[in-house]
mmCIF file of C-alpha atoms in Angstrom:
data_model
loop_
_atom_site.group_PDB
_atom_site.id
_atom_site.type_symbol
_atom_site.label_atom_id
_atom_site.label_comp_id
_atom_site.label_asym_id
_atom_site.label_seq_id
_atom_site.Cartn_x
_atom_site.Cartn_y
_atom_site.Cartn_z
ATOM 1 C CA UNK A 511 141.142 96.916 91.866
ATOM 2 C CA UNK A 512 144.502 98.712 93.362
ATOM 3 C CA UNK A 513 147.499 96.895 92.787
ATOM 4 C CA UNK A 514 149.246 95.606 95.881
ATOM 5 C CA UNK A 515 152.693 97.505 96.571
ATOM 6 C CA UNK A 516 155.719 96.194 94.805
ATOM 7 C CA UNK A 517 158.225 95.091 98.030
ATOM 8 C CA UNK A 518 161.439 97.453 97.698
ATOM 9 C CA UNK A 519 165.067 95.944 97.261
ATOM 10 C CA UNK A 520 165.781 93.932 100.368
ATOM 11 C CA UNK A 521 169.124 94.774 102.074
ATOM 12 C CA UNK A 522 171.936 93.431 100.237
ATOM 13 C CA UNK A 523 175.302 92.766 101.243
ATOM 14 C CA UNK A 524 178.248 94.900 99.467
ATOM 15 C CA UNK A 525 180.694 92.818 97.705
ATOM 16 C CA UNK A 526 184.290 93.126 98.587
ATOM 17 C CA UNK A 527 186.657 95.332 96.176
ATOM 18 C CA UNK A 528 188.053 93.171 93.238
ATOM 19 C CA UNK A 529 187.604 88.947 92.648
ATOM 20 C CA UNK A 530 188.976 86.717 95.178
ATOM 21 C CA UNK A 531 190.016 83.016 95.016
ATOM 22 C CA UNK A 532 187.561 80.138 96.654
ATOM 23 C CA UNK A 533 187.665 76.429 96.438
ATOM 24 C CA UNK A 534 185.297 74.301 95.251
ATOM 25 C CA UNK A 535 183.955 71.748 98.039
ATOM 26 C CA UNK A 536 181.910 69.525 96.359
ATOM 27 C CA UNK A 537 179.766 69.125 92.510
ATOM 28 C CA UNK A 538 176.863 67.114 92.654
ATOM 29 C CA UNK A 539 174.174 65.998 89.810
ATOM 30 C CA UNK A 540 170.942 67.761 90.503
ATOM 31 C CA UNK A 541 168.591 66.198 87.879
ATOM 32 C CA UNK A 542 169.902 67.672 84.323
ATOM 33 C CA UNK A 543 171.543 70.026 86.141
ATOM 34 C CA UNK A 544 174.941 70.221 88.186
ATOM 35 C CA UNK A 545 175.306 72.135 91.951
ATOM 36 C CA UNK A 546 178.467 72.812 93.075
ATOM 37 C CA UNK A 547 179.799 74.554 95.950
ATOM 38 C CA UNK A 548 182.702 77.238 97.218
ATOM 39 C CA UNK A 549 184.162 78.147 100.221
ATOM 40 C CA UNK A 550 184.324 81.816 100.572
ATOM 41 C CA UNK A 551 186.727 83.102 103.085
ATOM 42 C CA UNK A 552 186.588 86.849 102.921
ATOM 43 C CA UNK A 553 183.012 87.669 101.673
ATOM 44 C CA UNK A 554 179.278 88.298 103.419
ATOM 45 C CA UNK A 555 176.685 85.838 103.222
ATOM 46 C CA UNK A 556 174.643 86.763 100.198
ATOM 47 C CA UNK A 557 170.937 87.825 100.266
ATOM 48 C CA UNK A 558 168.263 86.219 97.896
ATOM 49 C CA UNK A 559 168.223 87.428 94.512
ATOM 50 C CA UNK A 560 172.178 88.503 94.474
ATOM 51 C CA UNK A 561 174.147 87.142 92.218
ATOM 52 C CA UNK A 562 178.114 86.341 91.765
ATOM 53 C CA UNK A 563 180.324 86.881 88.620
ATOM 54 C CA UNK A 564 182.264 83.325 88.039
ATOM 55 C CA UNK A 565 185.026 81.920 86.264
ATOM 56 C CA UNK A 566 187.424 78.776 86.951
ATOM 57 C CA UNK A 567 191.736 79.452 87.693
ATOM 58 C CA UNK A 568 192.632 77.147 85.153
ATOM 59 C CA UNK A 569 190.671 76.235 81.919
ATOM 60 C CA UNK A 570 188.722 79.022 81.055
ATOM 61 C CA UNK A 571 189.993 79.980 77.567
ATOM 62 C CA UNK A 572 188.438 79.240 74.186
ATOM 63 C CA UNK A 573 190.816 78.140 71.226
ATOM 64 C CA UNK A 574 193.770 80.129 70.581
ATOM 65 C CA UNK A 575 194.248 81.474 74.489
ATOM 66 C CA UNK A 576 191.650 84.140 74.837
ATOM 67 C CA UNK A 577 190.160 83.845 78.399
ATOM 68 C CA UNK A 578 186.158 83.684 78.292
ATOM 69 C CA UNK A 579 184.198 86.210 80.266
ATOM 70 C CA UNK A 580 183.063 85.581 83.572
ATOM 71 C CA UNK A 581 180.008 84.184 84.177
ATOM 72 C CA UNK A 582 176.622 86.095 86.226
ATOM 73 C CA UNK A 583 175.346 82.879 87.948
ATOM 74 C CA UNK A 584 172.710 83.656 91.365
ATOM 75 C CA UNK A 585 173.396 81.677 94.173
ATOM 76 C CA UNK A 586 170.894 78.781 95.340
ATOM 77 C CA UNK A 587 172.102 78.417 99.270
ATOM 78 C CA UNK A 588 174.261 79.859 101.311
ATOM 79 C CA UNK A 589 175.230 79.272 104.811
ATOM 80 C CA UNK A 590 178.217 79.051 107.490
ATOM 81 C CA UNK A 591 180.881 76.653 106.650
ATOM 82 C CA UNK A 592 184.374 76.118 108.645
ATOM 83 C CA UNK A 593 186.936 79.116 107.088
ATOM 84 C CA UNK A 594 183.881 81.088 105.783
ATOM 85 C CA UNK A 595 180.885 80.633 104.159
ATOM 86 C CA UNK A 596 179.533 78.180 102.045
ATOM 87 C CA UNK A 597 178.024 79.443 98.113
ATOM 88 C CA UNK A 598 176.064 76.930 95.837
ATOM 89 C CA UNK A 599 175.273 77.029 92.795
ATOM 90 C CA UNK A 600 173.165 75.550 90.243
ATOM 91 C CA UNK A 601 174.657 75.262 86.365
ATOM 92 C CA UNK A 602 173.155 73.933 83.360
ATOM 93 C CA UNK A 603 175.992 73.540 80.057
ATOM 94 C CA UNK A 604 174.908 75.456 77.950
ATOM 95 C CA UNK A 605 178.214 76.797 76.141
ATOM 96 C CA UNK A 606 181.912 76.535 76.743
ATOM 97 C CA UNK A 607 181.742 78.702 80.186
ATOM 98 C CA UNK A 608 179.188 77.143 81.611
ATOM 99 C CA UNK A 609 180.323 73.397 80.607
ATOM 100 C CA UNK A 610 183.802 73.987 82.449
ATOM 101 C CA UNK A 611 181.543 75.318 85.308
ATOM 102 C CA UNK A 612 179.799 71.816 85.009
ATOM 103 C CA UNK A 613 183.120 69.993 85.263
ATOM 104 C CA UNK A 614 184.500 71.830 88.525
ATOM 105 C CA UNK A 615 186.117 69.164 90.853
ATOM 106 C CA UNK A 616 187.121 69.096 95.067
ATOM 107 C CA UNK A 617 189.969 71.156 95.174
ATOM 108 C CA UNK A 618 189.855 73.631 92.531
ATOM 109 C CA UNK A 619 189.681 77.259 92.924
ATOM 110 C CA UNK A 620 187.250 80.064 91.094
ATOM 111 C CA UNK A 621 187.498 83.322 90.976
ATOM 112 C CA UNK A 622 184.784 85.099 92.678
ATOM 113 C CA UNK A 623 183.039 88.785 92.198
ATOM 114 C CA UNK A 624 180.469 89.277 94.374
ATOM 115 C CA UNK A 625 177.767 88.925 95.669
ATOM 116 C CA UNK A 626 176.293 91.300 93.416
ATOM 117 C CA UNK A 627 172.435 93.147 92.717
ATOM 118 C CA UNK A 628 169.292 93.544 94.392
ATOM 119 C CA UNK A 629 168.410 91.320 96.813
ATOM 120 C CA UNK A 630 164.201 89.919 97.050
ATOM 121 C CA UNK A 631 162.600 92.776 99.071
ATOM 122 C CA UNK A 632 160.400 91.215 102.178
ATOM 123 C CA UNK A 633 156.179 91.180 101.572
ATOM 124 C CA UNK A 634 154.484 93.772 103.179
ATOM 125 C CA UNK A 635 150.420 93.404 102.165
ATOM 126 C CA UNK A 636 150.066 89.048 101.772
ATOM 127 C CA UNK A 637 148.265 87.979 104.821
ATOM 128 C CA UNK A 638 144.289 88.645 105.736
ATOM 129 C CA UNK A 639 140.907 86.843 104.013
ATOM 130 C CA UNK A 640 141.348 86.043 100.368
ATOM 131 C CA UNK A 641 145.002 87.226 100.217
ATOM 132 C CA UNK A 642 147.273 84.941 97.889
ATOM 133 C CA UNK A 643 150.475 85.866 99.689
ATOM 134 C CA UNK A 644 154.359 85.493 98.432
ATOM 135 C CA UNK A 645 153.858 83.266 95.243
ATOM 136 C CA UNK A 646 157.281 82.123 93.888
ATOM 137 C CA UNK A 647 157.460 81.403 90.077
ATOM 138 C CA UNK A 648 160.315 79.685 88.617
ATOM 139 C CA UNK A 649 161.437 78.167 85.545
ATOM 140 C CA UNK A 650 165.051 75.718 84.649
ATOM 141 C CA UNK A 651 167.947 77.294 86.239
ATOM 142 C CA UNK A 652 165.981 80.273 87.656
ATOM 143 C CA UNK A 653 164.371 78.128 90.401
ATOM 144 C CA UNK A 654 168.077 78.830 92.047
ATOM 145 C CA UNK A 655 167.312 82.168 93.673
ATOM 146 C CA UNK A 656 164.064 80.945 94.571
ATOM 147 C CA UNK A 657 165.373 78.360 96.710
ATOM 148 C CA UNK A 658 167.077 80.455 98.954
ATOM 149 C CA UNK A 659 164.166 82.995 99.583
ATOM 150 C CA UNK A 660 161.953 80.374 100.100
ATOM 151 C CA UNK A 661 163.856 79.236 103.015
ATOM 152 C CA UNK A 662 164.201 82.222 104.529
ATOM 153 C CA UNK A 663 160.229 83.028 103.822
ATOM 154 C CA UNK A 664 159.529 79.259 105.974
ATOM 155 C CA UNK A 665 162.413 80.203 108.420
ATOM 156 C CA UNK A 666 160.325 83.950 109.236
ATOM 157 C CA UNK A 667 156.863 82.627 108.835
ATOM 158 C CA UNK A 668 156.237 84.297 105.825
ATOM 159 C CA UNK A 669 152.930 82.918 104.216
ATOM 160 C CA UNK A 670 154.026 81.559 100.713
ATOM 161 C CA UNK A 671 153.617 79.032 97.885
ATOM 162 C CA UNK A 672 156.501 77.776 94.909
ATOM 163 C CA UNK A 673 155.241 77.090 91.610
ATOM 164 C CA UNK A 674 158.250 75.652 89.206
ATOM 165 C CA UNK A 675 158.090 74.795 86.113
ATOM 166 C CA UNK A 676 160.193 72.862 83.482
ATOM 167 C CA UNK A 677 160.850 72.294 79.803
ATOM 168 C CA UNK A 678 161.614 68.243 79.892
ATOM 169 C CA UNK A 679 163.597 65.292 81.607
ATOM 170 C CA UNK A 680 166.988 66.803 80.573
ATOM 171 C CA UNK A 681 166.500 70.064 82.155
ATOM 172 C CA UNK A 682 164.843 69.642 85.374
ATOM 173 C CA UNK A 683 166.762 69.925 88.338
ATOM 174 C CA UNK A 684 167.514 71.797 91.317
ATOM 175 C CA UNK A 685 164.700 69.966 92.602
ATOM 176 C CA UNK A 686 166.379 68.707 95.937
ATOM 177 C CA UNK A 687 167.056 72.363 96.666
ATOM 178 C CA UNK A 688 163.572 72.384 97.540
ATOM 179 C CA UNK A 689 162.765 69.476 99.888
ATOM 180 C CA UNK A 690 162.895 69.340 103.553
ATOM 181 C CA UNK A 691 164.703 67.237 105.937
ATOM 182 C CA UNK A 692 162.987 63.909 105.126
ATOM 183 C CA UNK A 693 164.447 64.520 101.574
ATOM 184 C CA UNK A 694 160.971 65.003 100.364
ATOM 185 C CA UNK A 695 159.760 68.184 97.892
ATOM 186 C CA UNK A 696 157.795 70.905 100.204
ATOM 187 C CA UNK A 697 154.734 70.869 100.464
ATOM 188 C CA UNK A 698 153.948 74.353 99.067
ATOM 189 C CA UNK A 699 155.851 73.483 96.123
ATOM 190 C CA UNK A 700 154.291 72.952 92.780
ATOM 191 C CA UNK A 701 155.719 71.315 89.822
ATOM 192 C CA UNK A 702 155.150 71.328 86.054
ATOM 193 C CA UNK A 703 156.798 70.146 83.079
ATOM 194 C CA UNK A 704 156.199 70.744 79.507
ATOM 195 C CA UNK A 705 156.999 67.154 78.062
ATOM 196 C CA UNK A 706 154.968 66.012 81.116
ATOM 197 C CA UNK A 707 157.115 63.530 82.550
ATOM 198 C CA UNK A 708 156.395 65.224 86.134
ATOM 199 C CA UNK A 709 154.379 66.985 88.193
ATOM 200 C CA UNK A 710 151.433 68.624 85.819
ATOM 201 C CA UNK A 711 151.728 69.127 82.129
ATOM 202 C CA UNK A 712 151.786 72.654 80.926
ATOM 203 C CA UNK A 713 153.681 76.010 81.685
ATOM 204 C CA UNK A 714 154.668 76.969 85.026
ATOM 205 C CA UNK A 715 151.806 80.209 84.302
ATOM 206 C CA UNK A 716 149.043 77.533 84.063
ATOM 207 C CA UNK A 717 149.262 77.373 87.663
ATOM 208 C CA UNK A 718 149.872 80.803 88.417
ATOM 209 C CA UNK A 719 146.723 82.474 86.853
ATOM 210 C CA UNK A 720 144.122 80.045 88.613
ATOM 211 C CA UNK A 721 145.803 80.786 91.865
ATOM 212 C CA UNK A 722 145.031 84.188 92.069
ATOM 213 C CA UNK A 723 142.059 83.818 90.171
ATOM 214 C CA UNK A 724 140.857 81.908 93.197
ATOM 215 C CA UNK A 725 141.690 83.310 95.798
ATOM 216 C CA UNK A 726 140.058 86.160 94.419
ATOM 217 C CA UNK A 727 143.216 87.825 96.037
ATOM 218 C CA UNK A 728 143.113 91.309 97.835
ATOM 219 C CA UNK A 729 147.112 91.567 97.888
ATOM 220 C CA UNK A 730 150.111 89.336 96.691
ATOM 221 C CA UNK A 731 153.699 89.310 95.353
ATOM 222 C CA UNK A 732 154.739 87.404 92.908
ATOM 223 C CA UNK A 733 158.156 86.882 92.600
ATOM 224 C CA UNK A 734 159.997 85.173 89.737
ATOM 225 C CA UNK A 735 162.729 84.074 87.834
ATOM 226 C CA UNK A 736 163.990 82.161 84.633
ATOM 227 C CA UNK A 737 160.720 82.454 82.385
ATOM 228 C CA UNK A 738 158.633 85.514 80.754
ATOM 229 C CA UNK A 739 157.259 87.538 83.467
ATOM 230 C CA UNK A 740 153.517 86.834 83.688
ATOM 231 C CA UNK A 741 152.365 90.528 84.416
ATOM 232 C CA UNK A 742 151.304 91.681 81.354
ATOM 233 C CA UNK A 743 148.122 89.206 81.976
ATOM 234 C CA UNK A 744 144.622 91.188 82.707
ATOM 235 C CA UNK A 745 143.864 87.596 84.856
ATOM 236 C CA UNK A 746 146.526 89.116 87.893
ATOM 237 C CA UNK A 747 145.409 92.793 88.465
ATOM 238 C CA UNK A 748 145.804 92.740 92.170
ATOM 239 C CA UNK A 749 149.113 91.224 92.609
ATOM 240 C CA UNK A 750 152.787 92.603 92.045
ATOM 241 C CA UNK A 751 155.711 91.064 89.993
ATOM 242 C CA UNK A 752 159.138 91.028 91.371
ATOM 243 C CA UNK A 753 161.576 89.837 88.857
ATOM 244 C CA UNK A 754 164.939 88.646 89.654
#
């Protein structure tokens, strides 16, 4: 069986020359996780999949002054805000640049490079009998991207289903990114953990394989983000992988 074409890069927004300042607006708890947000007064709204290169004014050197390296962190949502537009993002500490990232507070500034890469090309082959359509795979902090293009796939009426999936308690989040209005998770969203303390137990592939297994599916895309791509499997031969 033919493969179903891989979607090409999706227009993506250039980044303006050099970083620029933006102020944090808010940092919020997310689960394990923390999401906090910028103002950015000069840039484009970024695309799914792009990224931005991070790193606080003040506080962002190790021991003995030297400054740490920015940080590559994708953005989760994006949208108008008064004086520009507003970034989020979602951060789990997991070493000295991230942790500051963690402890951002109202008022503080970042500097900002970006937005940056390839954005999530559109679906062109996911609709007709049997198809298994855009199929979003996620796992931990990689959800983030996945948030965005999922609301931009519901805002177009692009036929698609999230699966996510997490190691334990302590680092699942980004969860909220993903519910509607009523503050409850989407319906086409999927959830596993590997402790089991939500959703089903297992890898966030358990539930990939069956679903195009059956639908016995004549064309797909499955994008994903944040665990080892599940392409390599014989069980998918009729869908393509886009990685972010």
């Amino acid at each position: 069986m033919e493969s179903a074409p891989l979607p090409r890069p999706g227009a993506a927004p250039r980044a303006p020359f050099g970083r620029r300042s933006c102020a944090v607006t808010a940092n919020r708890g997310s689960g394990g996780y923390r999401v906090f947000s910028l103002l950015d007064r000069e840039g484009p709204e970024p695309a799914a999949g792009q990224f931005y290169m991070l790193a606080s004014a003040e506080r962002w050197t190790a021991r003995g002054g030297r400054a740490y390296l920015p940080r590559a962190i994708s953005v989760a949502e994006t949208g108008p805000a008064a004086g520009g537009v507003r970034l989020d993002f979602l951060v789990d500490d997991v070493g000295p640049g991230t942790e500051r990232l963690c402890q951002l507070e109202q008022g503080e500034e970042v500097w900002v490079t970006g937005p940056l890469g390839n954005a999530f090309g559109e679906p062109t082959e996911v609709a007709g009998d049997g198809a298994a359509g855009a199929i979003l795979v996620g796992g931990g902090v990689g959800v983030a991207p996945l948030a965005l293009l999922r609301r931009r796939f519901a805002a177009r009426g692009v036929a698609h289903r999230v699966l996510l999936g997490f190691r334990d308690r302590a680092h699942t989040g980004g969860l909220d990114l993903f519910c509607g209005s009523s503050g409850a998770l989407c319906p086409e969203v999927r959830l596993t953990t590997e402790d089991g303390h939500a959703g089903v137990q297992g890898r966030v592939t358990d539930l990939l394989l069956p679903i195009l297994a059956g639908d016995d599916a004549t064309s797909g895309v499955v994008y994903s983000c944040g665990f080892s791509s599940a392409s390599s499997s014989p069980s998918q031969p009729s869908s393509s992988v886009w990685s972010g």
